[in-house]
Amino acid sequence: MLRFRSNGFPRFCVKFGVLFAIFLRYTITMRTLISFLLIGLLFSPQLRAAQGKHAMAVTSDPYATKAALEILKQGGNAVDAAIAAQWVLNVVEPQSSGIGGGGFFLYYDAVTKQIHAFDGREQAPQDAYPDMFLDENGFPFPYYPDRITGGLAVGVPGTLKLLQVVHSRFGSKKFSFSELFGPAIEVAERGFPVSKRLARYLEEHKKRLKLFPASRQTFFNPEGKSLEVHSLLFMPDLAETFKLVQKEGIRVFYEGEIAKDIAKAVREAPFHPGLMSEDDLSFYRVKERNPIRGRYRQYDVFSMGPPSSGGTTLIETLQILGFFDLAYYGKTADGIHLFSEAQKLAFQDRNHWLADPDYVEIPTEKIVSLEFAEERSQAIRWEYAIPTTQAAMSPLNLGASHTSHLSIVDEWGNMVSYTTTIESVFGSALMVPGRGFLLNNELTDFEAVPKDDKGKPVANAPEGGKRPMSSMTPTFIFREGKPLMIVGAAGGTKIIGAVLNILTNVLDFGMSLNDAMNAPRIINRYGPTEMETFLYENQTIVHDLERRGHPIRHEPSMGIAQAVWFDEDNHAVYGETDPRGEGSALGY
Ligand code: GLY
């Protein structure tokens, strides 16, 4: 039997509805109406938290969660559900992820008890070169809008091949790969109400989007006005693309007519034309990587390794914190100082070493070793903050909540933690004409300046065929060999910190998943200590931290996470979506 807990909007509405029902208790018709309203709200796909006995899906959009739940209920497994949800996300969150992007997929096989990590990251075209984002005077193009917009930053998309690979390896085979496009095609053709976030982003990014005729035609009316919240958006071209892949298989995308269209759109983009050829698409391969493993107190942490920096940085931070009693310090100035410093040290190592492991040697084992964490922990001083040399980050590169994360478990106990992206909001803003999908701008995750102050090439410099470093952090937590949590987040380089905040809230502070998700976040990316509002307003703490030398930055919202928590004692599984986003959790 389904049982939902709700908070935020639904809880308020239910309370309001009950009061209203009492007020109108004599009106039979109104009572009936209100009952319907309440039932509707109770089962509204906007529910942020859910409890189930068997399976759970948590995604960043209610349509996608619903699609995942349906697949799970019809006997599909977690992989099938994640695939169906991804295609729905492509439709309803075109700004965040899709067939024009890439991602990292972590899968736990409940039979073999093995964890598999797949890299479907976008790849630079063979013609890419280290100075590609520098102008004729050797200065990087301004990040916004130049570097992030148009063909130059588009990497070869990996999402479609990634999902085809995980389906063929681990799908239940109850659903063919092509069947899993069904729910997305339905939503794309029937239309869906534009969400608040999508409406806001359309307004914010209208100049970029209007540079490209297909993007303009999809998201703006003939007078050039962007779609308003709750207006219906149809994605007929995307539905046709999905149908073509259903009919002809993924080759049509990597070697057929869609590949031709992608290469043409990139090379002939009216703004910053790019370097991609049809060969780049046909050579694209998904890579199975070793998951990154670490130990934090009595828990085992598994996450994504290079070319994502997520796993190593999360585990290094946790293992540094493991040398302190974080629970004892709590969210005091001492506790926040410690928490921020550990992140800062791990981010410093990330920035120095992390890149594509097929191009650069990365001391991964060392970074996630306890010996190294102990050595790094000794750099932390209570009296002062470690100074950083990080130049001020561009206000537009602060990790807005583009990207999407899905956390799913099926009734057999198979788990998926999948983070997927087209990088910036609306990626490159370049939609492939007639195909209905936006292309990523993932190559902006390379360092635009390819050499350091001494003229030495940096690890994460652009290069032909290389994959840019990511921060995506799809993660599993185990206790005594049994699954305890599935977690991951959106939020650019703040993803790692968002996941870290949730994990320490649960594992150190004993918070419920709901409280852990709601709690204000503290993040350090080898720069200022960034704080969400509630903590920032605590001036005693802020002054104490400033006295130790922390520059403090106020951020209203950092990261959008989706998580699942297993309560073995009560044979229950909880799903929780981040109140900072528009997602939902559904289980049974
Ligand atoms: N595009 C976000 C990331 O890869 O971290």
XYZ file of C-alpha atoms and ligand atoms in Angstrom:
593
model
C 0.000 0.000 0.000
C 1.320 3.425 -0.907
C 1.853 5.839 1.886
C 2.980 9.354 1.309
C 4.488 11.860 3.606
C 4.344 15.340 2.284
C 5.815 18.682 3.143
C 6.027 22.171 1.663
C 3.287 22.977 -0.776
C 1.160 19.813 -0.454
C 1.125 19.864 3.374
C 0.080 23.487 3.470
C -2.629 22.838 0.901
C -3.954 19.802 2.751
C -4.187 21.827 6.005
C -5.835 24.706 4.226
C -8.221 22.317 2.488
C -9.259 20.709 5.783
C -10.038 24.106 7.368
C -11.933 25.160 4.309
C -13.907 21.900 4.361
C -14.931 22.512 8.002
C -15.968 26.055 7.160
C -18.212 24.774 4.390
C -19.366 21.655 6.180
C -23.031 22.201 5.414
C -22.666 22.347 1.697
C -22.804 18.808 0.356
C -21.723 19.799 -3.133
C -18.791 21.785 -1.830
C -17.840 18.927 0.457
C -17.751 16.517 -2.432
C -15.714 18.950 -4.446
C -13.264 19.462 -1.630
C -12.880 15.726 -1.110
C -11.858 15.424 -4.727
C -9.503 18.337 -4.294
C -7.871 16.758 -1.261
C -7.554 13.367 -2.894
C -6.054 15.094 -5.890
C -3.562 16.921 -3.707
C -2.718 13.845 -1.709
C -1.803 11.987 -4.848
C -0.376 15.042 -6.541
C 2.815 14.202 -8.384
C 4.381 17.161 -6.560
C 4.865 15.112 -3.384
C 8.375 15.646 -2.184
C 8.689 12.603 0.037
C 7.414 9.077 -0.165
C 7.634 5.837 1.734
C 7.401 2.430 0.108
C 7.955 -1.203 0.951
C 9.445 -2.385 -2.315
C 10.619 0.264 -4.715
C 11.230 3.987 -4.966
C 11.883 6.554 -7.686
C 13.049 10.087 -6.987
C 13.673 12.471 -9.866
C 13.735 16.187 -10.500
C 10.326 16.271 -12.180
C 6.950 14.716 -11.286
C 6.316 13.502 -14.857
C 9.620 11.663 -14.913
C 9.060 10.171 -11.458
C 5.634 8.976 -12.518
C 7.059 7.356 -15.657
C 9.714 5.603 -13.559
C 7.121 4.371 -11.053
C 4.909 2.979 -13.816
C 7.827 1.026 -15.276
C 8.720 -0.310 -11.822
C 5.129 -1.339 -11.133
C 4.888 -3.111 -14.483
C 7.864 -5.313 -13.628
C 10.674 -3.222 -15.046
C 13.824 -2.832 -13.013
C 15.680 0.257 -11.797
C 17.640 0.550 -15.066
C 14.461 0.467 -17.177
C 12.843 3.049 -14.902
C 15.841 5.368 -15.085
C 15.869 5.192 -18.891
C 12.159 6.005 -19.213
C 12.558 8.854 -16.709
C 15.567 10.297 -18.561
C 13.635 10.641 -21.797
C 10.735 12.291 -19.981
C 13.197 14.689 -18.344
C 14.494 15.554 -21.811
C 10.970 16.715 -22.648
C 9.893 18.496 -19.467
C 13.297 19.823 -18.368
C 14.852 20.622 -21.748
C 17.143 23.050 -19.942
C 18.857 20.383 -17.861
C 19.581 17.097 -19.617
C 18.767 14.913 -22.590
C 19.849 13.129 -25.718
C 22.152 16.042 -26.597
C 24.143 15.649 -23.362
C 25.976 13.124 -21.218
C 26.076 11.608 -17.760
C 27.406 9.122 -15.248
C 25.450 6.021 -14.288
C 26.117 4.023 -11.126
C 24.372 0.670 -10.884
C 24.186 -1.816 -8.012
C 23.276 -5.333 -9.056
C 21.433 -6.963 -6.150
C 22.245 -10.501 -7.352
C 25.996 -10.186 -7.818
C 26.285 -7.380 -5.232
C 28.591 -5.604 -7.679
C 28.638 -1.888 -8.395
C 29.160 -0.815 -12.001
C 30.096 2.719 -13.014
C 29.487 3.935 -16.560
C 30.960 7.029 -18.138
C 28.698 8.537 -20.800
C 30.486 11.869 -20.618
C 30.600 14.088 -23.679
C 33.878 14.047 -25.552
C 35.768 16.822 -27.331
C 35.826 16.548 -31.141
C 39.158 15.350 -32.583
C 39.787 18.879 -33.892
C 39.635 20.402 -30.387
C 42.861 22.059 -29.177
C 44.145 23.614 -25.937
C 43.672 27.264 -26.935
C 40.196 26.817 -28.384
C 38.539 29.114 -25.829
C 41.143 31.910 -26.100
C 40.748 35.013 -28.235
C 43.442 36.347 -30.601
C 45.115 38.119 -27.645
C 45.292 34.930 -25.596
C 42.462 35.882 -23.228
C 39.611 33.463 -22.533
C 36.285 34.361 -24.087
C 33.994 35.789 -21.415
C 32.189 32.892 -19.778
C 28.733 34.394 -20.334
C 27.392 34.434 -22.928
C 30.312 33.760 -25.296
C 31.974 30.619 -24.038
C 28.789 28.811 -23.060
C 26.812 29.592 -26.212
C 26.978 28.114 -29.708
C 28.807 25.288 -31.413
C 32.332 25.607 -30.023
C 31.567 24.192 -26.571
C 29.517 21.241 -27.829
C 30.933 17.840 -26.925
C 29.911 14.574 -28.606
C 26.736 13.531 -26.749
C 26.915 10.323 -24.697
C 23.470 9.949 -23.114
C 21.814 7.782 -25.779
C 24.700 5.332 -26.050
C 25.100 5.242 -22.278
C 21.487 4.244 -21.762
C 21.602 1.708 -24.570
C 24.674 0.101 -22.960
C 23.177 -0.076 -19.453
C 19.925 -1.402 -20.901
C 21.661 -4.172 -22.815
C 23.824 -5.082 -19.804
C 21.351 -4.704 -16.956
C 17.856 -3.905 -18.202
C 15.168 -6.414 -17.185
C 14.341 -7.124 -20.867
C 10.712 -6.822 -19.869
C 10.837 -3.611 -21.910
C 12.800 -3.181 -25.101
C 15.045 -0.134 -25.312
C 12.695 1.459 -27.817
C 9.591 0.905 -25.658
C 11.162 3.018 -22.938
C 10.775 6.120 -25.116
C 6.985 5.661 -24.926
C 6.165 7.846 -21.890
C 8.368 10.690 -23.171
C 6.788 10.634 -26.622
C 3.370 10.830 -25.010
C 4.270 13.870 -22.895
C 6.054 15.570 -25.812
C 3.026 15.179 -28.103
C 0.296 15.928 -25.568
C 2.122 18.912 -24.177
C 2.898 19.747 -20.566
C 2.585 22.871 -18.418
C 5.770 24.907 -18.303
C 7.184 24.741 -14.772
C 8.102 27.798 -12.745
C 11.793 27.055 -13.091
C 11.603 26.517 -16.846
C 9.624 29.759 -17.298
C 12.184 31.698 -15.270
C 15.117 30.205 -17.173
C 13.455 30.911 -20.533
C 13.175 34.551 -19.585
C 16.757 34.690 -18.260
C 18.269 32.946 -21.296
C 16.105 34.393 -24.054
C 18.933 36.306 -25.718
C 21.055 33.178 -26.044
C 18.208 30.958 -27.191
C 17.004 33.411 -29.800
C 20.362 33.244 -31.577
C 19.336 29.835 -32.945
C 16.199 29.510 -35.108
C 15.090 26.073 -33.817
C 15.491 27.121 -30.167
C 13.606 30.316 -30.856
C 10.774 28.510 -32.592
C 10.424 25.928 -29.814
C 10.456 28.191 -26.777
C 9.030 31.531 -27.954
C 5.836 32.601 -29.617
C 5.942 34.271 -33.074
C 6.185 37.685 -31.373
C 9.281 36.478 -29.547
C 7.690 36.256 -26.099
C 8.831 33.353 -23.941
C 6.354 30.779 -22.699
C 4.767 31.642 -19.391
C 4.506 29.421 -16.368
C 1.721 26.826 -16.763
C 1.333 27.480 -20.504
C 1.451 24.280 -22.564
C 4.697 23.338 -24.275
C 4.739 20.723 -27.048
C 7.929 19.080 -28.289
C 6.845 17.459 -31.593
C 10.318 17.438 -33.176
C 11.781 15.710 -30.134
C 8.965 13.141 -30.262
C 9.882 12.457 -33.919
C 13.550 12.076 -32.985
C 12.635 9.520 -30.329
C 10.407 7.679 -32.834
C 13.218 7.582 -35.364
C 15.575 6.073 -32.769
C 12.825 3.587 -31.858
C 12.584 2.567 -35.501
C 16.212 2.619 -36.577
C 18.144 2.166 -33.345
C 20.872 4.373 -31.929
C 22.951 4.181 -35.136
C 20.713 6.821 -36.671
C 21.973 9.204 -33.999
C 25.662 8.284 -34.092
C 26.108 7.315 -37.749
C 22.947 8.231 -39.641
C 20.882 11.246 -40.538
C 20.795 12.699 -37.006
C 24.610 12.518 -36.792
C 24.786 14.531 -40.021
C 22.391 17.123 -38.605
C 24.302 17.420 -35.326
C 27.666 17.923 -37.032
C 26.129 20.472 -39.409
C 24.374 22.363 -36.603
C 27.639 22.576 -34.640
C 29.912 23.532 -37.545
C 27.477 26.018 -39.053
C 26.187 27.508 -35.798
C 25.411 31.215 -36.288
C 27.288 31.990 -33.053
C 30.710 30.468 -32.200
C 30.666 27.682 -34.791
C 32.286 24.485 -33.526
C 34.539 21.636 -34.547
C 32.473 18.449 -34.547
C 32.468 16.051 -37.480
C 30.311 13.031 -38.254
C 33.337 10.837 -37.478
C 33.432 12.260 -33.957
C 29.929 10.959 -33.425
C 30.559 7.550 -34.937
C 33.720 7.041 -32.811
C 31.972 7.809 -29.530
C 32.224 5.037 -26.915
C 30.728 4.574 -23.444
C 33.376 3.550 -20.911
C 32.947 1.333 -17.901
C 35.079 2.731 -15.083
C 36.010 1.490 -11.652
C 33.701 2.990 -9.044
C 35.533 4.991 -6.400
C 35.313 3.538 -2.915
C 35.979 5.061 0.486
C 35.265 4.459 4.140
C 33.585 7.040 6.350
C 33.113 6.060 9.986
C 31.165 2.754 9.782
C 29.943 3.367 6.228
C 31.208 2.393 2.778
C 30.884 5.094 0.158
C 30.851 4.340 -3.592
C 30.822 7.073 -6.176
C 31.889 8.051 -9.681
C 35.565 8.307 -10.554
C 37.416 10.304 -13.220
C 36.659 11.998 -15.500
C 34.247 13.047 -12.784
C 35.901 14.661 -9.805
C 32.770 13.919 -7.767
C 33.762 10.606 -6.203
C 37.364 11.394 -5.309
C 36.534 14.828 -3.919
C 33.558 13.615 -1.881
C 35.522 10.707 -0.440
C 38.637 12.744 0.272
C 36.518 15.335 2.117
C 34.666 12.696 4.122
C 37.890 10.921 5.024
C 39.507 14.169 6.195
C 36.407 14.810 8.330
C 36.734 11.252 9.617
C 39.729 12.413 11.676
C 37.468 14.772 13.647
C 34.315 14.337 15.686
C 32.009 16.390 13.484
C 28.927 15.453 15.517
C 30.568 16.914 18.619
C 31.190 20.283 16.948
C 27.801 20.388 15.229
C 26.795 23.472 13.255
C 28.803 25.813 15.477
C 31.491 28.153 14.162
C 34.078 25.444 14.963
C 32.033 22.793 13.177
C 31.456 24.956 10.094
C 35.126 25.975 10.015
C 36.131 22.315 10.047
C 33.543 21.340 7.456
C 34.586 24.167 5.138
C 38.326 23.522 5.515
C 38.008 19.822 4.704
C 36.132 20.676 1.497
C 38.678 23.351 0.635
C 41.606 20.927 0.878
C 39.867 18.268 -1.207
C 38.881 20.841 -3.822
C 42.462 22.067 -4.033
C 43.557 18.513 -4.867
C 40.675 18.155 -7.310
C 41.637 21.313 -9.157
C 45.237 20.176 -9.438
C 44.857 16.538 -10.467
C 41.446 15.678 -11.828
C 40.821 15.304 -15.562
C 40.188 12.586 -18.123
C 42.138 9.513 -16.882
C 42.711 8.365 -20.472
C 44.772 11.506 -21.070
C 46.270 12.375 -17.710
C 47.757 10.274 -14.955
C 45.712 10.779 -11.795
C 46.854 9.436 -8.400
C 43.328 8.267 -7.661
C 44.248 5.613 -5.094
C 46.358 8.099 -3.184
C 43.628 10.776 -3.197
C 41.074 8.430 -1.630
C 43.507 6.767 0.799
C 43.166 7.221 4.549
C 46.891 8.006 4.811
C 46.519 10.949 2.453
C 43.373 12.149 4.245
C 45.253 12.069 7.535
C 48.138 14.046 6.055
C 45.738 16.637 4.610
C 43.743 16.843 7.860
C 46.882 18.090 9.603
C 46.750 21.269 7.507
C 43.585 22.348 9.333
C 44.102 24.942 12.059
C 41.362 26.010 14.447
C 42.555 29.611 14.653
C 42.636 30.497 10.983
C 41.325 29.498 7.566
C 43.756 28.194 4.948
C 44.187 31.014 2.417
C 43.157 30.203 -1.148
C 44.498 31.552 -4.395
C 41.314 30.900 -6.310
C 40.362 33.914 -8.373
C 36.835 35.147 -7.831
C 34.414 32.860 -9.608
C 32.221 34.357 -12.275
C 28.812 35.075 -10.768
C 27.270 33.168 -13.659
C 29.470 30.143 -13.138
C 28.392 29.551 -9.599
C 26.730 26.241 -10.255
C 23.150 27.125 -10.988
C 20.934 24.148 -10.688
C 21.028 22.815 -14.193
C 21.745 19.067 -14.573
C 19.429 16.414 -13.091
C 19.804 13.499 -10.746
C 17.736 10.316 -10.421
C 17.846 7.897 -7.465
C 15.929 4.658 -8.019
C 15.617 1.246 -6.353
C 13.493 -1.607 -7.678
C 11.725 -4.413 -5.820
C 14.714 -6.746 -6.283
C 17.029 -4.273 -4.617
C 18.878 -3.145 -7.776
C 19.821 0.502 -7.449
C 20.554 3.341 -9.853
C 22.238 6.632 -9.028
C 22.364 8.569 -12.278
C 23.400 12.178 -12.878
C 22.741 13.617 -16.318
C 23.370 16.983 -17.905
C 23.706 19.273 -20.885
C 25.936 21.489 -18.643
C 24.640 25.113 -18.544
C 20.952 25.951 -18.421
C 19.828 25.047 -21.983
C 23.381 23.801 -22.674
C 24.851 25.608 -25.672
C 21.329 27.055 -26.420
C 21.776 25.451 -29.846
C 18.898 23.195 -30.842
C 19.461 20.840 -33.752
C 17.065 22.077 -36.475
C 14.109 19.754 -36.954
C 15.243 17.389 -34.171
C 13.887 19.148 -31.068
C 16.847 18.679 -28.712
C 19.432 21.057 -27.351
C 23.128 20.347 -27.609
C 25.323 20.450 -24.533
C 28.115 22.928 -23.863
C 30.094 20.454 -21.783
C 33.468 21.563 -23.146
C 33.181 24.610 -20.871
C 34.038 22.158 -18.089
C 37.597 22.189 -19.463
C 39.917 24.898 -18.169
C 39.634 27.717 -20.715
C 43.221 28.761 -19.933
C 45.185 25.596 -20.675
C 48.445 26.510 -18.880
C 49.260 27.549 -15.336
C 51.230 30.661 -14.271
C 54.500 28.872 -15.018
C 53.401 27.885 -18.502
C 52.841 24.233 -17.580
C 49.781 22.563 -19.168
C 46.980 22.020 -16.662
C 45.442 18.545 -16.317
C 41.982 19.570 -17.467
C 43.016 21.448 -20.629
C 40.977 20.929 -23.831
C 42.295 18.309 -26.260
C 40.874 16.316 -29.171
C 38.944 13.238 -27.973
C 39.307 14.151 -24.283
C 36.427 14.287 -21.789
C 36.140 17.383 -19.599
C 36.322 16.998 -15.833
C 32.916 16.792 -14.188
C 31.612 17.324 -10.664
C 28.756 14.879 -10.947
C 28.581 12.680 -7.869
C 26.139 9.775 -8.149
C 26.668 7.903 -4.883
C 25.690 4.805 -2.889
C 26.198 4.397 0.868
C 26.365 0.945 2.477
C 26.419 -0.094 6.124
C 27.740 -3.568 6.932
C 27.401 -4.565 3.299
C 23.775 -3.457 3.040
C 22.466 -0.462 1.066
C 21.717 2.569 3.223
C 21.386 5.496 0.808
C 21.269 6.466 -2.844
C 22.078 10.113 -3.427
C 23.213 12.610 -6.038
C 22.530 16.181 -7.072
C 22.443 18.857 -9.719
C 24.294 22.130 -9.255
C 27.521 22.376 -11.285
C 30.615 22.410 -9.105
C 28.369 22.655 -6.031
C 27.112 19.122 -6.619
C 29.907 17.617 -4.531
C 29.229 19.897 -1.569
C 25.469 19.381 -1.797
C 25.913 15.597 -1.584
C 28.434 16.000 1.234
C 26.041 18.177 3.270
C 23.252 15.601 2.998
C 25.529 12.695 3.885
C 27.037 14.303 6.975
C 23.595 15.482 8.099
C 22.388 11.879 8.053
C 25.540 9.976 9.003
C 27.022 12.359 11.598
C 24.103 14.380 12.883
C 21.519 11.590 12.730
C 19.002 13.717 10.837
C 16.090 12.194 8.986
C 16.462 12.326 5.214
C 13.864 15.097 5.160
C 15.770 17.252 7.658
C 19.081 16.454 6.006
C 17.773 17.623 2.668
C 16.162 20.797 4.076
C 19.104 21.917 6.213
C 20.996 25.004 4.965
C 24.142 23.969 3.106
C 27.744 25.014 3.648
C 30.068 24.611 0.680
C 33.687 25.444 -0.044
C 35.151 25.020 -3.517
C 38.676 26.204 -2.647
C 37.386 29.734 -2.319
C 34.961 31.529 -0.025
C 32.829 29.647 2.461
C 29.397 29.647 0.859
C 26.315 29.483 3.046
C 22.623 29.206 2.469
C 20.385 31.837 3.973
C 19.485 30.536 7.413
C 23.106 29.989 8.426
C 24.253 33.175 6.759
C 21.798 35.136 8.876
C 23.479 33.884 12.034
C 25.792 36.856 12.436
C 27.599 35.401 15.458
C 28.766 32.469 13.380
C 29.535 34.616 10.336
C 31.676 37.030 12.408
C 33.510 34.184 14.085
C 34.331 32.625 10.706
C 35.368 35.979 9.231
C 37.668 36.517 12.191
C 39.422 33.253 11.255
C 39.844 34.530 7.691
C 36.941 32.904 5.847
C 35.504 35.120 3.138
C 31.782 34.356 3.433
C 29.413 34.300 0.509
C 25.663 34.138 0.839
C 23.949 31.783 -1.604
C 20.161 31.448 -1.447
C 20.165 27.916 -2.850
C 22.944 25.403 -3.573
C 22.294 22.154 -5.426
C 19.185 20.093 -6.073
C 19.442 16.555 -4.720
C 17.362 13.381 -5.000
C 17.846 10.666 -2.404
C 16.630 7.300 -1.181
C 17.155 5.962 2.331
C 16.672 2.359 3.435
C 15.166 1.607 6.834
C 16.019 -2.044 7.161
C 14.466 -2.463 10.616
C 11.061 -1.399 9.373
C 11.374 -2.901 5.883
C 10.749 0.535 4.454
C 12.359 2.664 1.790
C 12.097 6.453 1.843
C 12.462 8.817 -1.086
C 13.069 12.515 -0.712
C 13.424 15.240 -3.306
C 15.126 18.544 -2.645
C 12.850 21.448 -1.641
C 15.146 23.667 -3.755
C 13.823 21.991 -6.917
C 10.583 20.809 -8.444
C 11.037 17.049 -8.179
C 9.002 14.296 -6.605
C 9.355 10.912 -4.964
C 7.024 7.988 -5.555
C 7.242 4.457 -4.212
C 5.162 1.404 -3.522
N 28.027 19.706 -16.144
C 28.192 19.566 -14.769
C 29.272 18.647 -14.406
O 29.651 17.820 -15.207
O 29.763 18.701 -13.320
